[in-house]
Every structure is written in structure tokens, then in C-alpha cells.
Amino acid sequence: MTFRPLEKHRIKSIGWLRAAVLGANDGIVSTASLVVGVASAHVSHGNILLTGVAGLVSGAMSMASGEYVSVSSQADTEQAALAEETVELKADTQGEHQELTAIYMHRGLDYPLAKQVADKLMAHDALGAHARDELGISELSIAHPLQAALASACSFSVGAALPLAVTAFVPETWLIGSVVSVALVSLAILGGLAASAGAAKIFPSVLRVTLWSALALAVTSIVGTLFGAV
């Protein structure tokens, strides 16, 4: 019998895609907002640029450490659950078999077929079957802390570099308008690429990220103006 080859689904990339999109989006929004807020306070161009560089470095480190701690906690929880399941499989194999059978019956299989499926899967990889069907842990969802941390830091730096480059090369007179324009266009493109990579609808993603980012830029500009006036 000829078997159809396994399909490749885009959801397999959701782990790194989430971290990369979040990092780049945060890099653009936070750095652009920081630059716009400080520029609205009418400080010198050199101080604005220094603030942007400091925001890039601190933001990248914050993203990396935060993502690493968060995903490490998830990984620890997964490992603890797998260790507990391993003990349960050794202590009560029959009970775990019945539990797996009940799961398949709950999903729509009749008892003979559910029992047969549980027999086959537990004979092949008992822990893997329980991890996937009882605990919801699979290769697609398993946590990778270092990968997530590096993706977040790198993507944040790339995103933050865009408004920072505008700050470095655009005259102070045109600085705020240029930073806002580049940030919003970049964010719209990023939202569209993220939606396309995940096979989702592009327009809602672009609209969502653009509106919320514009709000963030407006708020920081108002705050900067108020402090500059003081």
C-alpha cells in the first residue's frame, strides 16, 4: 500500500514566529515611542539618539531575559508533568491504559476501537501517547527557552534599529513625523508578513497593529510635550 506523505503545516513554526513577531513589534513601538516622547520634550538631537540606543539595548536584554524565564517555567512544568506521568505508568499500567481508552471514547470512538488504539499506542510509546493525548504536550507545543530568548532579542534589535536609523539621519525638524511614519509603515508590513506566514487574514492583522501602535505613539508624544512644557 502506498501512503500519502505527511503534510507540512505552517502552525509548526508558531513558536519561533510568535517570539520573532512580538520582539520586532515591541522593538519598533517602544523605541519609536521613546524617541517621539523625548523629541516632543524638545531636547537635543544627541540626547534623543542616545535615548534610542539605550532603549534598544535595554529592551533587547529585557525581552531575552523575560522570554527565557517565561518559557523556562513552561518547560519546567512540562518536565514535571512528564516525570509524574512516567511514575504513574510504572505504578499502574492498567489504570493508565483505561484512562487512555476513556480519552479516545470521549473523542468519539466506540470501546473496542478505543481499546485497540490505546493498546497499539501504549505498546509503541506509552509516555508519548499520554503526553500528547492526556497532557496536551507535543513537539509543536514543547517549550524551547533559549530559542525563544534569542529570537526575541534579535527581532527586538532589528525592529528597534528602524526608528533609531531614522533618528540618526533625519534632521530634528522632521524627526517626529519621520519616525512615526516609518514606524507605522514598518509595523503594517510586519503585521502583514506575520499574518501571511501563519496563513491568517492580512487586513485585520495590519489594522490591529497599526491602530494600537499609533495610539502608543500619540500617548508618548503627549506626555513628552507636557514634560517639555514644564
mmCIF file with all atom_site columns, N, CA and C in Angstrom, residues 140-178:
data_model
loop_
_atom_site.group_PDB
_atom_site.id
_atom_site.type_symbol
_atom_site.label_atom_id
_atom_site.label_alt_id
_atom_site.label_comp_id
_atom_site.label_asym_id
_atom_site.label_entity_id
_atom_site.label_seq_id
_atom_site.pdbx_PDB_ins_code
_atom_site.Cartn_x
_atom_site.Cartn_y
_atom_site.Cartn_z
_atom_site.occupancy
_atom_site.B_iso_or_equiv
_atom_site.pdbx_formal_charge
_atom_site.auth_seq_id
_atom_site.auth_comp_id
_atom_site.auth_asym_id
_atom_site.auth_atom_id
_atom_site.pdbx_PDB_model_num
ATOM 1   N N  . LEU A 1 140 ? 4.941  20.199 18.723 1.00 0.00 ? 140 LEU A N  1
ATOM 2   C CA . LEU A 1 140 ? 4.568  21.536 18.273 1.00 0.00 ? 140 LEU A CA 1
ATOM 3   C C  . LEU A 1 140 ? 4.507  22.535 19.425 1.00 0.00 ? 140 LEU A C  1
ATOM 4   N N  . SER A 1 141 ? 4.164  22.046 20.620 1.00 0.00 ? 141 SER A N  1
ATOM 5   C CA . SER A 1 141 ? 3.942  22.956 21.741 1.00 0.00 ? 141 SER A CA 1
ATOM 6   C C  . SER A 1 141 ? 5.071  22.959 22.760 1.00 0.00 ? 141 SER A C  1
ATOM 7   N N  . ILE A 1 142 ? 6.013  22.042 22.640 1.00 0.00 ? 142 ILE A N  1
ATOM 8   C CA . ILE A 1 142 ? 7.056  21.925 23.653 1.00 0.00 ? 142 ILE A CA 1
ATOM 9   C C  . ILE A 1 142 ? 7.903  23.189 23.713 1.00 0.00 ? 142 ILE A C  1
ATOM 10  N N  . ALA A 1 143 ? 8.267  23.591 24.917 1.00 0.00 ? 143 ALA A N  1
ATOM 11  C CA . ALA A 1 143 ? 8.956  24.858 25.133 1.00 0.00 ? 143 ALA A CA 1
ATOM 12  C C  . ALA A 1 143 ? 10.453 24.757 24.844 1.00 0.00 ? 143 ALA A C  1
ATOM 13  N N  . HIS A 1 144 ? 11.000 25.804 24.192 1.00 0.00 ? 144 HIS A N  1
ATOM 14  C CA . HIS A 1 144 ? 12.435 25.900 23.918 1.00 0.00 ? 144 HIS A CA 1
ATOM 15  C C  . HIS A 1 144 ? 12.915 27.274 24.406 1.00 0.00 ? 144 HIS A C  1
ATOM 16  N N  . PRO A 1 145 ? 13.347 27.388 25.661 1.00 0.00 ? 145 PRO A N  1
ATOM 17  C CA . PRO A 1 145 ? 13.659 28.695 26.251 1.00 0.00 ? 145 PRO A CA 1
ATOM 18  C C  . PRO A 1 145 ? 14.733 29.486 25.514 1.00 0.00 ? 145 PRO A C  1
ATOM 19  N N  . LEU A 1 146 ? 15.862 28.848 25.211 1.00 0.00 ? 146 LEU A N  1
ATOM 20  C CA . LEU A 1 146 ? 16.963 29.571 24.582 1.00 0.00 ? 146 LEU A CA 1
ATOM 21  C C  . LEU A 1 146 ? 16.584 30.055 23.195 1.00 0.00 ? 146 LEU A C  1
ATOM 22  N N  . GLN A 1 147 ? 15.895 29.212 22.448 1.00 0.00 ? 147 GLN A N  1
ATOM 23  C CA . GLN A 1 147 ? 15.450 29.598 21.112 1.00 0.00 ? 147 GLN A CA 1
ATOM 24  C C  . GLN A 1 147 ? 14.527 30.811 21.172 1.00 0.00 ? 147 GLN A C  1
ATOM 25  N N  . ALA A 1 148 ? 13.584 30.781 22.106 1.00 0.00 ? 148 ALA A N  1
ATOM 26  C CA . ALA A 1 148 ? 12.647 31.899 22.250 1.00 0.00 ? 148 ALA A CA 1
ATOM 27  C C  . ALA A 1 148 ? 13.367 33.174 22.676 1.00 0.00 ? 148 ALA A C  1
ATOM 28  N N  . ALA A 1 149 ? 14.334 33.052 23.595 1.00 0.00 ? 149 ALA A N  1
ATOM 29  C CA . ALA A 1 149 ? 15.068 34.225 24.082 1.00 0.00 ? 149 ALA A CA 1
ATOM 30  C C  . ALA A 1 149 ? 15.890 34.871 22.974 1.00 0.00 ? 149 ALA A C  1
ATOM 31  N N  . LEU A 1 150 ? 16.604 34.063 22.209 1.00 0.00 ? 150 LEU A N  1
ATOM 32  C CA . LEU A 1 150 ? 17.424 34.595 21.117 1.00 0.00 ? 150 LEU A CA 1
ATOM 33  C C  . LEU A 1 150 ? 16.562 35.227 20.034 1.00 0.00 ? 150 LEU A C  1
ATOM 34  N N  . ALA A 1 151 ? 15.457 34.571 19.701 1.00 0.00 ? 151 ALA A N  1
ATOM 35  C CA . ALA A 1 151 ? 14.557 35.113 18.681 1.00 0.00 ? 151 ALA A CA 1
ATOM 36  C C  . ALA A 1 151 ? 13.994 36.455 19.116 1.00 0.00 ? 151 ALA A C  1
ATOM 37  N N  . SER A 1 152 ? 13.617 36.560 20.393 1.00 0.00 ? 152 SER A N  1
ATOM 38  C CA . SER A 1 152 ? 13.050 37.808 20.897 1.00 0.00 ? 152 SER A CA 1
ATOM 39  C C  . SER A 1 152 ? 14.081 38.931 20.901 1.00 0.00 ? 152 SER A C  1
ATOM 40  N N  . ALA A 1 153 ? 15.292 38.637 21.374 1.00 0.00 ? 153 ALA A N  1
ATOM 41  C CA . ALA A 1 153 ? 16.334 39.668 21.442 1.00 0.00 ? 153 ALA A CA 1
ATOM 42  C C  . ALA A 1 153 ? 16.737 40.156 20.057 1.00 0.00 ? 153 ALA A C  1
ATOM 43  N N  . CYS A 1 154 ? 16.942 39.221 19.147 1.00 0.00 ? 154 CYS A N  1
ATOM 44  C CA . CYS A 1 154 ? 17.364 39.587 17.783 1.00 0.00 ? 154 CYS A CA 1
ATOM 45  C C  . CYS A 1 154 ? 16.272 40.355 17.056 1.00 0.00 ? 154 CYS A C  1
ATOM 46  N N  . SER A 1 155 ? 15.040 39.875 17.161 1.00 0.00 ? 155 SER A N  1
ATOM 47  C CA . SER A 1 155 ? 13.944 40.542 16.456 1.00 0.00 ? 155 SER A CA 1
ATOM 48  C C  . SER A 1 155 ? 13.667 41.922 17.055 1.00 0.00 ? 155 SER A C  1
ATOM 49  N N  . PHE A 1 156 ? 13.792 42.051 18.386 1.00 0.00 ? 156 PHE A N  1
ATOM 50  C CA . PHE A 1 156 ? 13.620 43.359 19.013 1.00 0.00 ? 156 PHE A CA 1
ATOM 51  C C  . PHE A 1 156 ? 14.672 44.331 18.484 1.00 0.00 ? 156 PHE A C  1
ATOM 52  N N  . SER A 1 157 ? 15.923 43.876 18.402 1.00 0.00 ? 157 SER A N  1
ATOM 53  C CA . SER A 1 157 ? 17.009 44.736 17.929 1.00 0.00 ? 157 SER A CA 1
ATOM 54  C C  . SER A 1 157 ? 16.791 45.177 16.492 1.00 0.00 ? 157 SER A C  1
ATOM 55  N N  . VAL A 1 158 ? 16.344 44.252 15.655 1.00 0.00 ? 158 VAL A N  1
ATOM 56  C CA . VAL A 1 158 ? 16.068 44.595 14.251 1.00 0.00 ? 158 VAL A CA 1
ATOM 57  C C  . VAL A 1 158 ? 14.937 45.613 14.166 1.00 0.00 ? 158 VAL A C  1
ATOM 58  N N  . GLY A 1 159 ? 13.873 45.375 14.942 1.00 0.00 ? 159 GLY A N  1
ATOM 59  C CA . GLY A 1 159 ? 12.763 46.317 14.937 1.00 0.00 ? 159 GLY A CA 1
ATOM 60  C C  . GLY A 1 159 ? 13.164 47.684 15.463 1.00 0.00 ? 159 GLY A C  1
ATOM 61  N N  . ALA A 1 160 ? 13.915 47.715 16.556 1.00 0.00 ? 160 ALA A N  1
ATOM 62  C CA . ALA A 1 160 ? 14.325 48.990 17.158 1.00 0.00 ? 160 ALA A CA 1
ATOM 63  C C  . ALA A 1 160 ? 15.299 49.749 16.266 1.00 0.00 ? 160 ALA A C  1
ATOM 64  N N  . ALA A 1 161 ? 16.048 49.037 15.433 1.00 0.00 ? 161 ALA A N  1
ATOM 65  C CA . ALA A 1 161 ? 17.029 49.684 14.564 1.00 0.00 ? 161 ALA A CA 1
ATOM 66  C C  . ALA A 1 161 ? 16.366 50.591 13.527 1.00 0.00 ? 161 ALA A C  1
ATOM 67  N N  . LEU A 1 162 ? 15.125 50.302 13.164 1.00 0.00 ? 162 LEU A N  1
ATOM 68  C CA . LEU A 1 162 ? 14.440 51.110 12.139 1.00 0.00 ? 162 LEU A CA 1
ATOM 69  C C  . LEU A 1 162 ? 14.191 52.545 12.606 1.00 0.00 ? 162 LEU A C  1
ATOM 70  N N  . PRO A 1 163 ? 13.468 52.774 13.704 1.00 0.00 ? 163 PRO A N  1
ATOM 71  C CA . PRO A 1 163 ? 13.302 54.160 14.153 1.00 0.00 ? 163 PRO A CA 1
ATOM 72  C C  . PRO A 1 163 ? 14.611 54.796 14.607 1.00 0.00 ? 163 PRO A C  1
ATOM 73  N N  . LEU A 1 164 ? 15.544 53.963 15.072 1.00 0.00 ? 164 LEU A N  1
ATOM 74  C CA . LEU A 1 164 ? 16.829 54.501 15.503 1.00 0.00 ? 164 LEU A CA 1
ATOM 75  C C  . LEU A 1 164 ? 17.628 55.028 14.309 1.00 0.00 ? 164 LEU A C  1
ATOM 76  N N  . ALA A 1 165 ? 17.558 54.341 13.175 1.00 0.00 ? 165 ALA A N  1
ATOM 77  C CA . ALA A 1 165 ? 18.242 54.804 11.967 1.00 0.00 ? 165 ALA A CA 1
ATOM 78  C C  . ALA A 1 165 ? 17.645 56.115 11.473 1.00 0.00 ? 165 ALA A C  1
ATOM 79  N N  . VAL A 1 166 ? 16.340 56.225 11.549 1.00 0.00 ? 166 VAL A N  1
ATOM 80  C CA . VAL A 1 166 ? 15.686 57.482 11.169 1.00 0.00 ? 166 VAL A CA 1
ATOM 81  C C  . VAL A 1 166 ? 16.146 58.605 12.090 1.00 0.00 ? 166 VAL A C  1
ATOM 82  N N  . THR A 1 167 ? 16.238 58.328 13.370 1.00 0.00 ? 167 THR A N  1
ATOM 83  C CA . THR A 1 167 ? 16.686 59.327 14.339 1.00 0.00 ? 167 THR A CA 1
ATOM 84  C C  . THR A 1 167 ? 18.098 59.804 14.044 1.00 0.00 ? 167 THR A C  1
ATOM 85  N N  . ALA A 1 168 ? 18.951 58.892 13.595 1.00 0.00 ? 168 ALA A N  1
ATOM 86  C CA . ALA A 1 168 ? 20.354 59.228 13.344 1.00 0.00 ? 168 ALA A CA 1
ATOM 87  C C  . ALA A 1 168 ? 20.536 60.088 12.104 1.00 0.00 ? 168 ALA A C  1
ATOM 88  N N  . PHE A 1 169 ? 19.699 59.896 11.095 1.00 0.00 ? 169 PHE A N  1
ATOM 89  C CA . PHE A 1 169 ? 19.966 60.542 9.803  1.00 0.00 ? 169 PHE A CA 1
ATOM 90  C C  . PHE A 1 169 ? 18.980 61.646 9.413  1.00 0.00 ? 169 PHE A C  1
ATOM 91  N N  . VAL A 1 170 ? 17.852 61.743 10.078 1.00 0.00 ? 170 VAL A N  1
ATOM 92  C CA . VAL A 1 170 ? 16.857 62.758 9.720  1.00 0.00 ? 170 VAL A CA 1
ATOM 93  C C  . VAL A 1 170 ? 17.061 64.001 10.583 1.00 0.00 ? 170 VAL A C  1
ATOM 94  N N  . PRO A 1 171 ? 16.980 65.181 9.986  1.00 0.00 ? 171 PRO A N  1
ATOM 95  C CA . PRO A 1 171 ? 17.126 66.414 10.773 1.00 0.00 ? 171 PRO A CA 1
ATOM 96  C C  . PRO A 1 171 ? 16.050 66.530 11.848 1.00 0.00 ? 171 PRO A C  1
ATOM 97  N N  . GLU A 1 172 ? 16.385 67.265 12.888 1.00 0.00 ? 172 GLU A N  1
ATOM 98  C CA . GLU A 1 172 ? 15.491 67.360 14.040 1.00 0.00 ? 172 GLU A CA 1
ATOM 99  C C  . GLU A 1 172 ? 14.130 67.941 13.666 1.00 0.00 ? 172 GLU A C  1
ATOM 100 N N  . THR A 1 173 ? 14.096 68.815 12.671 1.00 0.00 ? 173 THR A N  1
ATOM 101 C CA . THR A 1 173 ? 12.842 69.446 12.254 1.00 0.00 ? 173 THR A CA 1
ATOM 102 C C  . THR A 1 173 ? 11.819 68.425 11.774 1.00 0.00 ? 173 THR A C  1
ATOM 103 N N  . TRP A 1 174 ? 12.310 67.395 11.085 1.00 0.00 ? 174 TRP A N  1
ATOM 104 C CA . TRP A 1 174 ? 11.427 66.384 10.509 1.00 0.00 ? 174 TRP A CA 1
ATOM 105 C C  . TRP A 1 174 ? 11.419 65.081 11.318 1.00 0.00 ? 174 TRP A C  1
ATOM 106 N N  . LEU A 1 175 ? 12.031 65.108 12.474 1.00 0.00 ? 175 LEU A N  1
ATOM 107 C CA . LEU A 1 175 ? 12.279 63.864 13.192 1.00 0.00 ? 175 LEU A CA 1
ATOM 108 C C  . LEU A 1 175 ? 10.994 63.145 13.623 1.00 0.00 ? 175 LEU A C  1
ATOM 109 N N  . ILE A 1 176 ? 10.111 63.843 14.307 1.00 0.00 ? 176 ILE A N  1
ATOM 110 C CA . ILE A 1 176 ? 8.920  63.184 14.851 1.00 0.00 ? 176 ILE A CA 1
ATOM 111 C C  . ILE A 1 176 ? 8.053  62.597 13.739 1.00 0.00 ? 176 ILE A C  1
ATOM 112 N N  . GLY A 1 177 ? 7.773  63.392 12.725 1.00 0.00 ? 177 GLY A N  1
ATOM 113 C CA . GLY A 1 177 ? 6.951  62.913 11.618 1.00 0.00 ? 177 GLY A CA 1
ATOM 114 C C  . GLY A 1 177 ? 7.579  61.734 10.895 1.00 0.00 ? 177 GLY A C  1
ATOM 115 N N  . SER A 1 178 ? 8.907  61.785 10.718 1.00 0.00 ? 178 SER A N  1
ATOM 116 C CA . SER A 1 178 ? 9.602  60.704 10.015 1.00 0.00 ? 178 SER A CA 1
ATOM 117 C C  . SER A 1 178 ? 9.588  59.413 10.824 1.00 0.00 ? 178 SER A C  1
#
